[in-house]
Amino acid sequence: MLYYYFKWTLYGALGVLIIGAILNYFVAILQANKQKQYMEKVDLRMNCLTEIVNNIKIIKLNSYTEYFMNRLLGKRAIEIWQLIIKIIVIIVNWNAAILIPPILILTCFSLLLAHGFTMSVADAFAAVYTLNMLRGPMWWLPYFLGELM
């Protein structure tokens, strides 16, 4: 049905969709790596905290509180930095997923108009409606593909 409205210019929009899917694939891999790094940092901090709690009497007795507090806060700072990086990658991933459908619509119409094709208002509304119906599946397609890999 979309080919009826956009003719061969639809292939340019499909190219944008493929590029977006490839970009989203690499961002998903990066997101998985950052999640793994974050969990490793959380594990290091929790091990340090467990060591402190288990040996609290010795730490208090020998006045090692400042040393262990600085050690724990250092591990927490590294964990927070990993969390910030993880959140930035998630934001990039969501922006890519949210922006690909509107870019697809704009690409379809701009290629159509750039090559001199015309379209009636009724056909334009029908094409926009059809492309908007594809928005939901295009948002979730990268997540489904990520689950398969």
XYZ file of C-alpha atoms in Angstrom:
149
model
C 0.000 0.000 0.000
C 2.831 2.398 0.773
C 4.383 1.670 -2.608
C 1.177 2.948 -4.208
C 1.692 6.341 -2.543
C 5.472 6.731 -2.604
C 6.562 4.743 -5.662
C 10.303 3.952 -5.713
C 11.152 6.743 -3.246
C 10.010 4.373 -0.495
C 13.324 2.523 -0.868
C 15.210 5.569 0.428
C 13.049 5.545 3.534
C 13.654 1.828 3.964
C 17.380 2.607 3.795
C 16.908 5.054 6.674
C 15.053 2.338 8.582
C 17.865 -0.172 8.007
C 20.519 2.351 9.081
C 18.459 3.108 12.198
C 18.157 -0.593 13.014
C 21.921 -1.079 12.640
C 22.578 1.969 14.829
C 20.136 0.699 17.425
C 21.816 -2.722 17.389
C 25.193 -1.238 18.257
C 23.671 1.024 20.907
C 21.943 -2.018 22.440
C 25.286 -3.858 22.594
C 26.850 -0.803 24.233
C 23.955 -0.644 26.689
C 24.425 -4.303 27.643
C 28.166 -3.734 28.195
C 27.521 -0.682 30.360
C 24.967 -2.627 32.405
C 27.537 -5.363 32.998
C 30.195 -2.816 34.016
C 27.744 -1.102 36.351
C 26.826 -4.364 38.050
C 30.524 -5.176 38.515
C 31.041 -1.810 40.251
C 27.995 -2.401 42.462
C 29.403 -5.804 43.369
C 32.773 -4.283 44.327
C 31.080 -1.708 46.543
C 28.858 -4.306 48.178
C 31.862 -6.534 48.884
C 33.621 -3.594 50.526
C 30.524 -2.772 52.556
C 30.156 -6.395 53.647
C 33.790 -6.429 54.745
C 33.240 -3.261 56.775
C 30.077 -4.561 58.440
C 31.663 -7.930 59.265
C 34.744 -6.306 60.822
C 33.163 -3.227 62.380
C 34.506 -3.968 65.873
C 38.111 -4.205 64.683
C 37.720 -1.108 62.520
C 36.350 0.907 65.432
C 38.896 -0.473 67.873
C 41.894 0.414 65.700
C 40.414 3.716 64.434
C 40.390 2.649 60.781
C 37.027 4.308 60.169
C 38.348 7.112 57.968
C 40.359 4.733 55.773
C 37.418 2.397 55.195
C 34.996 5.307 54.760
C 37.223 6.805 52.031
C 37.572 3.386 50.406
C 33.802 2.882 50.393
C 33.089 6.413 49.120
C 35.662 5.945 46.338
C 33.929 2.785 45.174
C 30.564 4.557 45.393
C 31.857 7.445 43.264
C 33.004 4.985 40.586
C 29.616 3.264 40.739
C 27.770 6.573 40.330
C 29.947 7.464 37.333
C 29.098 4.111 35.714
C 25.417 4.751 36.454
C 25.577 8.143 34.729
C 27.201 6.590 31.644
C 24.570 3.835 31.639
C 21.756 6.403 31.805
C 23.269 8.396 28.921
C 23.397 5.253 26.767
C 19.769 4.464 27.656
C 18.752 8.006 26.665
C 20.564 7.655 23.319
C 18.832 4.320 22.744
C 15.382 5.723 23.517
C 15.989 8.793 21.355
C 16.982 6.578 18.450
C 13.873 4.446 18.912
C 11.589 7.467 19.213
C 13.088 9.512 16.374
C 13.353 6.817 13.691
C 9.593 6.739 12.801
C 9.270 10.534 12.287
C 12.520 10.559 10.293
C 11.072 7.770 8.148
C 7.941 9.822 7.449
C 9.982 12.923 6.621
C 12.281 10.928 4.355
C 9.359 9.435 2.437
C 7.748 12.795 1.747
C 10.975 14.706 1.080
C 12.212 12.144 -1.447
C 8.786 12.127 -3.075
C 8.714 15.907 -3.411
C 12.398 16.178 -4.373
C 11.818 13.957 -7.411
C 8.828 15.938 -8.609
C 6.023 13.596 -7.662
C 2.774 15.142 -6.533
C 0.153 13.773 -4.194
C -3.400 14.781 -3.416
C -4.303 15.787 0.108
C -6.400 12.653 0.576
C -3.515 10.430 -0.493
C -1.107 12.364 1.756
C -3.356 11.870 4.787
C -3.764 8.178 3.967
C 0.020 7.778 3.617
C 0.700 9.602 6.892
C -1.924 7.485 8.639
C -0.369 4.288 7.278
C 3.119 5.366 8.336
C 1.814 6.320 11.795
C 0.321 2.844 12.141
C 3.833 1.471 11.621
C 5.229 3.683 14.398
C 4.493 1.243 17.243
C 6.061 -1.803 15.597
C 9.079 0.287 14.572
C 9.553 1.422 18.190
C 9.518 -2.098 19.566
C 11.282 -3.944 16.742
C 14.819 -3.219 18.060
C 13.865 -4.512 21.512
C 12.419 -7.713 20.094
C 15.540 -8.217 17.964
C 17.693 -7.537 21.019
C 15.869 -10.266 22.934
C 16.497 -12.739 20.134
C 20.263 -12.151 20.164
